PDB file of C-alpha atoms in Angstrom:
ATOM      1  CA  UNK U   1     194.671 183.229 194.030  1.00  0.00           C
ATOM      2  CA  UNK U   2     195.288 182.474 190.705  1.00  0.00           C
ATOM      3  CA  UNK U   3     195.258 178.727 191.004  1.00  0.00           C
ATOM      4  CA  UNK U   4     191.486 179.214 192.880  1.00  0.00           C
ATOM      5  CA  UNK U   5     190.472 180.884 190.192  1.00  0.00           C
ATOM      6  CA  UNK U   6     191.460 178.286 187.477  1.00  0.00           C
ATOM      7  CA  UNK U   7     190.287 175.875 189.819  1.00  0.00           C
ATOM      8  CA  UNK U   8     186.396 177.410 189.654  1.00  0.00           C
ATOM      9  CA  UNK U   9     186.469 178.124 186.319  1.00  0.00           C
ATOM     10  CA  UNK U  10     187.528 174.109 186.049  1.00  0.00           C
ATOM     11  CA  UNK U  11     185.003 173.296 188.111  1.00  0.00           C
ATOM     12  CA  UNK U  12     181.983 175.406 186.736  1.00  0.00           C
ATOM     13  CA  UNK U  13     183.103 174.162 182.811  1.00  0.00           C
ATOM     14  CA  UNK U  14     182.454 170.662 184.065  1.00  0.00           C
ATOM     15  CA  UNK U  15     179.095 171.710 186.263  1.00  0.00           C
ATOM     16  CA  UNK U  16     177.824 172.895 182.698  1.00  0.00           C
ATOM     17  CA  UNK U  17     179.028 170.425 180.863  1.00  0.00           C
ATOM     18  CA  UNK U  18     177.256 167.652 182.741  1.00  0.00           C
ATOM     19  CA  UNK U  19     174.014 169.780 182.615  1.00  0.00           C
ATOM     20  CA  UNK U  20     173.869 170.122 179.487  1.00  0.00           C
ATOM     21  CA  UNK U  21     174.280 166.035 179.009  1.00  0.00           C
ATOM     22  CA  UNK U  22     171.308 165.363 181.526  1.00  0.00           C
ATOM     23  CA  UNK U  23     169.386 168.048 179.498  1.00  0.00           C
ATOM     24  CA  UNK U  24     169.559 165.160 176.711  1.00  0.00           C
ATOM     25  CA  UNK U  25     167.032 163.087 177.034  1.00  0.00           C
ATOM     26  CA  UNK U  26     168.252 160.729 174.227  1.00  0.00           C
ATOM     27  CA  UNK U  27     171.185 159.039 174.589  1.00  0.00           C
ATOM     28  CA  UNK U  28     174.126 159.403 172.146  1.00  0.00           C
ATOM     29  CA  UNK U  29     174.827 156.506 170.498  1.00  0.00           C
ATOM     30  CA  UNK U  30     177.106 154.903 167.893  1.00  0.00           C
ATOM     31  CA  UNK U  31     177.212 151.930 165.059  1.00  0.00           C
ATOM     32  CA  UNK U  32     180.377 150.655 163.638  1.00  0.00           C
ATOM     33  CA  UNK U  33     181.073 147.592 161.046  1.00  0.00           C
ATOM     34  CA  UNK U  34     182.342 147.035 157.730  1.00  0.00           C
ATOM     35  CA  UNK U  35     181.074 146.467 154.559  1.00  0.00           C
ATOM     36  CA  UNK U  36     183.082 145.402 151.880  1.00  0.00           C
ATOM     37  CA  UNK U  37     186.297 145.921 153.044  1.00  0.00           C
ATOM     38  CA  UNK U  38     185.104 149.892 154.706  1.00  0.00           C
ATOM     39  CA  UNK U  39     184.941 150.616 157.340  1.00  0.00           C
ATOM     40  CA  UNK U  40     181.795 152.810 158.534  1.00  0.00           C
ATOM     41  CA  UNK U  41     181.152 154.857 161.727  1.00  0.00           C
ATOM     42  CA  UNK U  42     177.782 155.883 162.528  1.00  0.00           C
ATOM     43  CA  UNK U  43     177.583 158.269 165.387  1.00  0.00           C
ATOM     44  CA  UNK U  44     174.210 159.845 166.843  1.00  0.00           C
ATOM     45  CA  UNK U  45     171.295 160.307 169.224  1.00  0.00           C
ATOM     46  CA  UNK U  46     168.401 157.727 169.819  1.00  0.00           C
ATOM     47  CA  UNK U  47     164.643 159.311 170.585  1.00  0.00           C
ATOM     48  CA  UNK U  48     162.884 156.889 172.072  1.00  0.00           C
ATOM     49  CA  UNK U  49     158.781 156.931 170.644  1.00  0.00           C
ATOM     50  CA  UNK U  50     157.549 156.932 174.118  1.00  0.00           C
ATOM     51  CA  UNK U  51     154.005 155.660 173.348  1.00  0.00           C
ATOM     52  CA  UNK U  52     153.528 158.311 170.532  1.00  0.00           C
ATOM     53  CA  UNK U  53     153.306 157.933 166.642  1.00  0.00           C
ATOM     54  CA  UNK U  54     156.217 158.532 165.222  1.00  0.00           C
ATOM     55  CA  UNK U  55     156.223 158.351 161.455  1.00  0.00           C
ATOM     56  CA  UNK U  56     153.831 161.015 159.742  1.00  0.00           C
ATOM     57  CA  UNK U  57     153.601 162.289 162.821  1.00  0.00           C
ATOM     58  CA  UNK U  58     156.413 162.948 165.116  1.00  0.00           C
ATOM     59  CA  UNK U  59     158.818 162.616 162.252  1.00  0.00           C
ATOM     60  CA  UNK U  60     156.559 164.773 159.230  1.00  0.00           C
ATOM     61  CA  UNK U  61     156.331 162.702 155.966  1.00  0.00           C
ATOM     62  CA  UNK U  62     157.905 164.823 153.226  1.00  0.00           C
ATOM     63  CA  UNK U  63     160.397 167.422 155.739  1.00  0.00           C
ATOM     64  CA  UNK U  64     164.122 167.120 156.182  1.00  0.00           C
ATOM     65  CA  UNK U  65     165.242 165.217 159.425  1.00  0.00           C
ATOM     66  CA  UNK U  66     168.340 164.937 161.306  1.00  0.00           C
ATOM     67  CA  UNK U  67     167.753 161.258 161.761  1.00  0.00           C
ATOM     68  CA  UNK U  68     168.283 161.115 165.347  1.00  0.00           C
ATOM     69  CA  UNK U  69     167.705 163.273 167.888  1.00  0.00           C
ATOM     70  CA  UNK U  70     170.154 166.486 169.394  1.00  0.00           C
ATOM     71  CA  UNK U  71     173.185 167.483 166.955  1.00  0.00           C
ATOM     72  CA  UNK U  72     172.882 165.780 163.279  1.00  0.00           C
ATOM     73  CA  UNK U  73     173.605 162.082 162.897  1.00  0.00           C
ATOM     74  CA  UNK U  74     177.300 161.429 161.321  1.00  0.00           C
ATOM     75  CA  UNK U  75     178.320 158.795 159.115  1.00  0.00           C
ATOM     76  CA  UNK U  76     182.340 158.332 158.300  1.00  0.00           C
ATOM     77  CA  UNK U  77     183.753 155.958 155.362  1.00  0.00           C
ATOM     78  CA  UNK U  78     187.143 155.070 155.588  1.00  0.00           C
ATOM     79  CA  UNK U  79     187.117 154.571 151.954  1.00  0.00           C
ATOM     80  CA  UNK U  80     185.311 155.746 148.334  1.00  0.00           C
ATOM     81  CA  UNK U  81     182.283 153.436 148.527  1.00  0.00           C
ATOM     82  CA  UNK U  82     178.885 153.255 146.508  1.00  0.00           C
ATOM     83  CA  UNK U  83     175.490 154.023 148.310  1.00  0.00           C
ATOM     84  CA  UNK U  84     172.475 152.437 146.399  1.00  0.00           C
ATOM     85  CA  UNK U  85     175.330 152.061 143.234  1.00  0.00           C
ATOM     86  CA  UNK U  86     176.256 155.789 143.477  1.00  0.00           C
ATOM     87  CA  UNK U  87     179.643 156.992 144.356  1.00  0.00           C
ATOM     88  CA  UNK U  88     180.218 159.091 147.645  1.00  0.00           C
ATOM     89  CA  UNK U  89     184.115 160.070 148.145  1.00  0.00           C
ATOM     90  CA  UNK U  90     185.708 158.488 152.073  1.00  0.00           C
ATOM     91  CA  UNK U  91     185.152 161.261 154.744  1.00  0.00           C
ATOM     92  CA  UNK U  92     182.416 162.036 157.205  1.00  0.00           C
ATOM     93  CA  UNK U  93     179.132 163.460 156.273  1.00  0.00           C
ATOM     94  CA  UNK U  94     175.772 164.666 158.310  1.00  0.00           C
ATOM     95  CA  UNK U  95     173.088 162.110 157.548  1.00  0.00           C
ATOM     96  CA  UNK U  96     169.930 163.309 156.803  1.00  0.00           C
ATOM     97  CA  UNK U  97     166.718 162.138 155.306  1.00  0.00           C
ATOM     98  CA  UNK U  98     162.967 162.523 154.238  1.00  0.00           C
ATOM     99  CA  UNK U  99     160.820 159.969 154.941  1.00  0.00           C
ATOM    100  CA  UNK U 100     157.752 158.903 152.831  1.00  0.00           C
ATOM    101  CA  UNK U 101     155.125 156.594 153.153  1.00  0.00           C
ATOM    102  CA  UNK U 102     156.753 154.656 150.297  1.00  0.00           C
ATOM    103  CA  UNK U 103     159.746 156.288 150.040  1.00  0.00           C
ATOM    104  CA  UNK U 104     162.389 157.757 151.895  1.00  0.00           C
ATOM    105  CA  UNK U 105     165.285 160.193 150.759  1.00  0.00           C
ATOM    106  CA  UNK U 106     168.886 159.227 152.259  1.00  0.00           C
ATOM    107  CA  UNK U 107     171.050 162.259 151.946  1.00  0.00           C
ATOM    108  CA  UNK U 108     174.609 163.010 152.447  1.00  0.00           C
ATOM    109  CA  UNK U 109     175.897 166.539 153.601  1.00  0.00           C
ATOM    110  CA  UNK U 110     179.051 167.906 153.425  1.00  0.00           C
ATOM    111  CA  UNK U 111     178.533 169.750 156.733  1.00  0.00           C
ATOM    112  CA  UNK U 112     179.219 167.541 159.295  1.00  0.00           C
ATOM    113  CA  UNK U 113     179.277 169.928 162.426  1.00  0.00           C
ATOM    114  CA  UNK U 114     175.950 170.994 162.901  1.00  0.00           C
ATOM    115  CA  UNK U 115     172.699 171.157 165.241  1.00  0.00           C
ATOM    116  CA  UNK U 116     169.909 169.306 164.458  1.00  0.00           C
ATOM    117  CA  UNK U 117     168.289 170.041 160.524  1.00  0.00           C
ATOM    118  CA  UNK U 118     167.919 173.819 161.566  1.00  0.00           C
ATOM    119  CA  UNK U 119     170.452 174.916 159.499  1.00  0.00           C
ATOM    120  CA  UNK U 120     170.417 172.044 157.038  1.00  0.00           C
ATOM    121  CA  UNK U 121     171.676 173.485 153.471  1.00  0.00           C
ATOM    122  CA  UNK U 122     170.444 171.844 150.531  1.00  0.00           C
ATOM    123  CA  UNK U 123     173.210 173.329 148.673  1.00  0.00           C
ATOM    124  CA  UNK U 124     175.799 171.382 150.493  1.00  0.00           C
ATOM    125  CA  UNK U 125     174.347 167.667 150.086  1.00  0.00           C
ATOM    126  CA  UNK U 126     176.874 165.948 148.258  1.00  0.00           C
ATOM    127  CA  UNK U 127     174.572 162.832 147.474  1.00  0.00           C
ATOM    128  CA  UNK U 128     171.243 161.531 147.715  1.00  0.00           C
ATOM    129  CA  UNK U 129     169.975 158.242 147.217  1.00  0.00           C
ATOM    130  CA  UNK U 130     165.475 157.127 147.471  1.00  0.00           C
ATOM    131  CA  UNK U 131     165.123 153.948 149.222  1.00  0.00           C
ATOM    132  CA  UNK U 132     162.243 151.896 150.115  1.00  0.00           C
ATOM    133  CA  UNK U 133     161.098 151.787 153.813  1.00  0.00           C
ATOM    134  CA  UNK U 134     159.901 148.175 154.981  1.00  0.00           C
ATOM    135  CA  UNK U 135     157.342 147.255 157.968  1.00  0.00           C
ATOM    136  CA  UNK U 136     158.857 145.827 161.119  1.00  0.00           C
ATOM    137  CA  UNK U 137     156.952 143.186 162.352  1.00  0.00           C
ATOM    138  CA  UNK U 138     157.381 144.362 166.524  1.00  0.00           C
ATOM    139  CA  UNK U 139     157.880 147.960 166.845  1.00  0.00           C
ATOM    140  CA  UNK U 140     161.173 149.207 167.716  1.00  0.00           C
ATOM    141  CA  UNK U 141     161.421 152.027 171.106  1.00  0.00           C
ATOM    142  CA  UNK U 142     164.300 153.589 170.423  1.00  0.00           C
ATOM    143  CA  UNK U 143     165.509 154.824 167.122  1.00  0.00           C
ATOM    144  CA  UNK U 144     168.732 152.180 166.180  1.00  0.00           C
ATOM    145  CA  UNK U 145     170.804 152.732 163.178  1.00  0.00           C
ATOM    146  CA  UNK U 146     173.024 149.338 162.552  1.00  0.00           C
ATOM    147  CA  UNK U 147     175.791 148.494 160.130  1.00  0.00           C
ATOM    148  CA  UNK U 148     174.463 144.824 158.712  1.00  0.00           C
ATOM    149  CA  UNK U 149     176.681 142.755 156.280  1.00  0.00           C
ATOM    150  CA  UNK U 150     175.443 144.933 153.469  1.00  0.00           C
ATOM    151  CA  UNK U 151     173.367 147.758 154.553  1.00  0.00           C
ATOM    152  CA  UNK U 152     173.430 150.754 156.632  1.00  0.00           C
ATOM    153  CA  UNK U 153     169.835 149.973 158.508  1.00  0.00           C
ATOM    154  CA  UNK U 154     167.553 153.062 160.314  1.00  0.00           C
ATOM    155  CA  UNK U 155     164.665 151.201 162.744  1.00  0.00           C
ATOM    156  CA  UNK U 156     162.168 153.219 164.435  1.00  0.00           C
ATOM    157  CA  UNK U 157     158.412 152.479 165.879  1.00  0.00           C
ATOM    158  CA  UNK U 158     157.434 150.193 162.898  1.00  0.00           C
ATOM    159  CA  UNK U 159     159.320 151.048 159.793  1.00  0.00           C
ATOM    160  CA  UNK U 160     163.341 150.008 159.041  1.00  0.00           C
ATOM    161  CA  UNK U 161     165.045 151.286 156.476  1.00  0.00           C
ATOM    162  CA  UNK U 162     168.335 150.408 154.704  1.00  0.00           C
ATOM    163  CA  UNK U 163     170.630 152.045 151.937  1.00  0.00           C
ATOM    164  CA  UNK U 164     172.988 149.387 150.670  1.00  0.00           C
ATOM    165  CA  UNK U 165     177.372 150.191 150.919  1.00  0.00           C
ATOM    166  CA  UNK U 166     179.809 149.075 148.644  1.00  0.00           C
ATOM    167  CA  UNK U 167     183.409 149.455 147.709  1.00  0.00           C
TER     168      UNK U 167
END
């Protein structure tokens, strides 16, 4: 009886489990490179623009975003590095930012574990850097975030933008 019972219980964790990734409708997703000798991790969850406008309107000019979609985006450096010339200690971080017209805010969070920007606490960003968004010249579906040769690079609809990484 005993072993039925850890059976169902087996069998009704996984049930939910899988639910709850079909319930997703963006798919998790993750970047990895290196950049001057670190390496960088970039795990998260790509929204797809699905025929609607995305920046200033899907993603608010000015607000806090999670930069993906579902639980917040994570970024993990294997070693001290510089973002935009400004030191960030190794360790992993929730990625956030604000996006602009003409500028966005990249910020680091010492709160790695946690849903979406509900809960985002100002108090806990550890660094924030302004960048410069750039037009793409064909529009992007689903939102990418790559690790290039000297930039951590966020593409969506018709804007990309990078925040360079150093050692």
């Amino acid at each position: 009886m005993k072993r039925i019972v850890t059976v169902f219980i087996v069998m009704l964790f996984s049930a939910t489990a899988l639910m709850a990734q079909k319930k997703m409708k963006s798919p998790a997703a993750t970047a990895k490179g290196e950049i001057d000798g670190v390496n960088i991790e970039v795990k998260y969850h790509q929204p797809s623009a699905k025929g609607r406008k995305v920046m200033g309107k899907l993603v608010p000019y000015g607000k806090v975003w999670r930069t993906g979609a579902n639980n917040a985006t994570t970024i993990t450096f294997d070693k001290d590095v510089k973002v935009e010339g400004k030191s960030l200690n190794k360790g992993t971080y929730s990625l956030f930012t604000i996006p602009g017209e003409n500028e966005w805010i990249v910020i680091f969070n010492s709160n790695a574990n946690q849903w979406g920007a509900y809960n985002y606490d100002e108090s806990q960003d550890v660094l924030r850097v302004n960048v410069k968004p750039e037009a793409l010249s064909a529009p992007v579906e689903a939102f990418t975030i790559e690790v290039e040769p000297s930039d951590v690079a966020l593409s969506w609809e018709n804007t990309k933008v990078k925040f360079k990484v150093s050692e």
